[in-house]
Amino acid sequence: MVKPQYSKVSPFCTELTSITQQMLDDEGILLEDALDILRAEYDSENLTWASYGNYDLNMLQNQARRFNVDYPLSDDHINVKTLFGQMHPTVRKSVGMARALDELNLKLEGTTEAWMMPGILRRFCTGVCSSNNLAF
């Protein structure tokens, strides 16, 4: 968990993620340290990664610039939201994650979308992507 440097965890964020300020105070690490872990333990600069929409992509790029640290991920990014729209043309193109999961008869497990991404991508990318080349 990355500890915010200039803010505190809001009740909204705790409700969305189940992460509390106390958890970050006790266990959180600095952004730069988290990015170093991504590089060292996951070879993140050489993997394709995915997110549901572009929010995570934009946020990571912006935070790296803001804190003057090297961006830790490759430029190979899969926008699962866009991919879902392409694979399911009968559903409107900009469908929320809950609706996409419902369309796939998948249940959201946990409180963050990232925990469900491997299952969604396996459904979308069977025969196209190697799961060993995806980072979440």
Short mmCIF file of C-alpha atoms in Angstrom, two decimals:
data_model
loop_
_atom_site.label_atom_id
_atom_site.label_comp_id
_atom_site.label_asym_id
_atom_site.label_seq_id
_atom_site.Cartn_x
_atom_site.Cartn_y
_atom_site.Cartn_z
CA MET A 1 0.00 0.00 0.00
CA VAL A 2 1.31 3.40 -0.95
CA LYS A 3 1.17 6.00 1.78
CA PRO A 4 -0.10 9.38 0.55
CA GLN A 5 2.44 12.12 1.18
CA TYR A 6 0.08 15.10 1.23
CA SER A 7 -3.36 13.79 2.14
CA LYS A 8 -5.26 11.44 4.41
CA VAL A 9 -7.57 8.57 3.46
CA SER A 10 -11.14 9.82 3.16
CA PRO A 11 -14.17 7.85 4.33
CA PHE A 12 -15.12 7.48 0.64
CA CYS A 13 -11.77 5.84 -0.15
CA THR A 14 -12.07 3.55 2.85
CA GLU A 15 -15.54 2.49 1.72
CA LEU A 16 -14.32 1.88 -1.83
CA THR A 17 -11.10 0.03 -0.98
CA SER A 18 -11.40 -0.97 2.71
CA ILE A 19 -8.02 0.74 3.26
CA THR A 20 -7.90 2.94 6.36
CA GLN A 21 -5.52 5.70 7.33
CA GLN A 22 -4.32 3.53 10.23
CA MET A 23 -3.41 0.74 7.81
CA LEU A 24 -1.31 3.15 5.77
CA ASP A 25 0.30 4.64 8.86
CA ASP A 26 1.26 1.15 10.04
CA GLU A 27 2.09 -0.61 6.76
CA GLY A 28 2.23 1.96 3.96
CA ILE A 29 5.33 2.66 1.91
CA LEU A 30 6.37 5.65 -0.18
CA LEU A 31 5.45 5.77 -3.86
CA GLU A 32 9.08 5.62 -4.96
CA ASP A 33 9.63 2.43 -2.90
CA ALA A 34 6.47 0.84 -4.34
CA LEU A 35 7.61 1.62 -7.88
CA ASP A 36 11.03 0.13 -7.15
CA ILE A 37 9.31 -3.07 -5.98
CA LEU A 38 7.29 -3.22 -9.21
CA ARG A 39 10.48 -3.00 -11.24
CA ALA A 40 12.61 -5.36 -9.16
CA GLU A 41 10.11 -8.09 -8.32
CA TYR A 42 7.85 -8.03 -11.39
CA ASP A 43 10.02 -6.68 -14.21
CA SER A 44 7.16 -4.24 -14.77
CA GLU A 45 8.88 -2.26 -17.51
CA ASN A 46 8.78 -5.33 -19.76
CA LEU A 47 5.20 -6.52 -19.16
CA THR A 48 1.87 -5.70 -20.68
CA TRP A 49 -0.49 -4.44 -18.01
CA ALA A 50 -4.20 -3.75 -17.86
CA SER A 51 -6.75 -1.56 -16.14
CA TYR A 52 -10.47 -1.00 -16.49
CA GLY A 53 -10.43 2.38 -18.20
CA ASN A 54 -7.54 4.84 -18.34
CA TYR A 55 -7.78 6.22 -14.81
CA ASP A 56 -4.98 4.02 -13.38
CA LEU A 57 -2.75 4.64 -16.39
CA ASN A 58 -3.19 8.41 -16.14
CA MET A 59 -2.85 8.45 -12.35
CA LEU A 60 0.40 6.47 -12.36
CA GLN A 61 1.89 8.67 -15.09
CA ASN A 62 0.82 11.84 -13.28
CA GLN A 63 2.13 10.67 -9.91
CA ALA A 64 5.48 9.68 -11.40
CA ARG A 65 5.81 13.17 -12.92
CA ARG A 66 4.57 14.92 -9.76
CA PHE A 67 7.06 13.16 -7.51
CA ASN A 68 9.85 13.18 -10.09
CA VAL A 69 10.29 9.41 -10.17
CA ASP A 70 10.73 7.13 -13.16
CA TYR A 71 7.50 5.68 -14.53
CA PRO A 72 7.66 1.96 -13.65
CA LEU A 73 5.44 0.33 -16.29
CA SER A 74 5.78 -0.44 -19.97
CA ASP A 75 3.86 1.47 -22.61
CA ASP A 76 2.00 -1.78 -23.40
CA HIS A 77 -1.33 -1.14 -21.69
CA ILE A 78 -4.68 -2.85 -22.28
CA ASN A 79 -7.75 -0.77 -21.55
CA VAL A 80 -10.12 -3.58 -20.56
CA LYS A 81 -13.12 -1.23 -20.72
CA THR A 82 -12.42 -0.51 -24.40
CA LEU A 83 -11.67 -4.16 -25.08
CA PHE A 84 -14.97 -5.19 -23.48
CA GLY A 85 -16.83 -2.77 -25.76
CA GLN A 86 -15.10 -4.23 -28.80
CA MET A 87 -15.78 -7.82 -27.77
CA HIS A 88 -19.41 -7.18 -26.77
CA PRO A 89 -20.82 -4.77 -29.37
CA THR A 90 -24.41 -5.30 -28.24
CA VAL A 91 -23.53 -3.64 -24.94
CA ARG A 92 -22.89 0.10 -25.08
CA LYS A 93 -19.21 0.92 -25.52
CA SER A 94 -18.64 2.71 -22.22
CA VAL A 95 -19.98 0.15 -19.78
CA GLY A 96 -19.06 0.22 -16.11
CA MET A 97 -17.13 -2.61 -14.54
CA ALA A 98 -20.09 -3.96 -12.56
CA ARG A 99 -22.15 -4.27 -15.74
CA ALA A 100 -19.25 -5.87 -17.62
CA LEU A 101 -18.82 -8.46 -14.89
CA ASP A 102 -22.55 -9.12 -14.89
CA GLU A 103 -22.51 -9.63 -18.67
CA LEU A 104 -19.74 -12.22 -18.19
CA ASN A 105 -21.58 -13.88 -15.29
CA LEU A 106 -18.66 -13.04 -13.02
CA LYS A 107 -18.96 -11.86 -9.45
CA LEU A 108 -16.82 -9.01 -8.14
CA GLU A 109 -14.67 -10.43 -5.39
CA GLY A 110 -13.28 -7.98 -2.87
CA THR A 111 -13.48 -4.23 -2.96
CA THR A 112 -11.10 -3.24 -5.76
CA GLU A 113 -11.41 -3.85 -9.46
CA ALA A 114 -7.81 -4.97 -9.80
CA TRP A 115 -8.55 -8.22 -7.97
CA MET A 116 -10.95 -9.24 -10.71
CA MET A 117 -8.84 -8.26 -13.73
CA PRO A 118 -7.07 -11.60 -14.29
CA GLY A 119 -10.43 -13.40 -14.67
CA ILE A 120 -11.79 -10.80 -17.05
CA LEU A 121 -8.65 -10.82 -19.17
CA ARG A 122 -8.60 -14.60 -19.39
CA ARG A 123 -12.14 -14.43 -20.81
CA PHE A 124 -11.23 -11.66 -23.27
CA CYS A 125 -7.79 -12.80 -24.31
CA THR A 126 -8.01 -16.57 -24.59
CA GLY A 127 -5.75 -17.46 -27.46
CA VAL A 128 -4.58 -13.85 -27.88
CA CYS A 129 -2.60 -12.96 -24.76
CA SER A 130 -0.33 -15.00 -22.54
CA SER A 131 -1.30 -14.52 -18.91
CA ASN A 132 2.39 -14.64 -18.03
CA ASN A 133 2.83 -11.37 -19.91
CA LEU A 134 0.21 -9.40 -18.00
CA ALA A 135 0.81 -7.35 -14.88
CA PHE A 136 -1.94 -6.08 -12.58
#
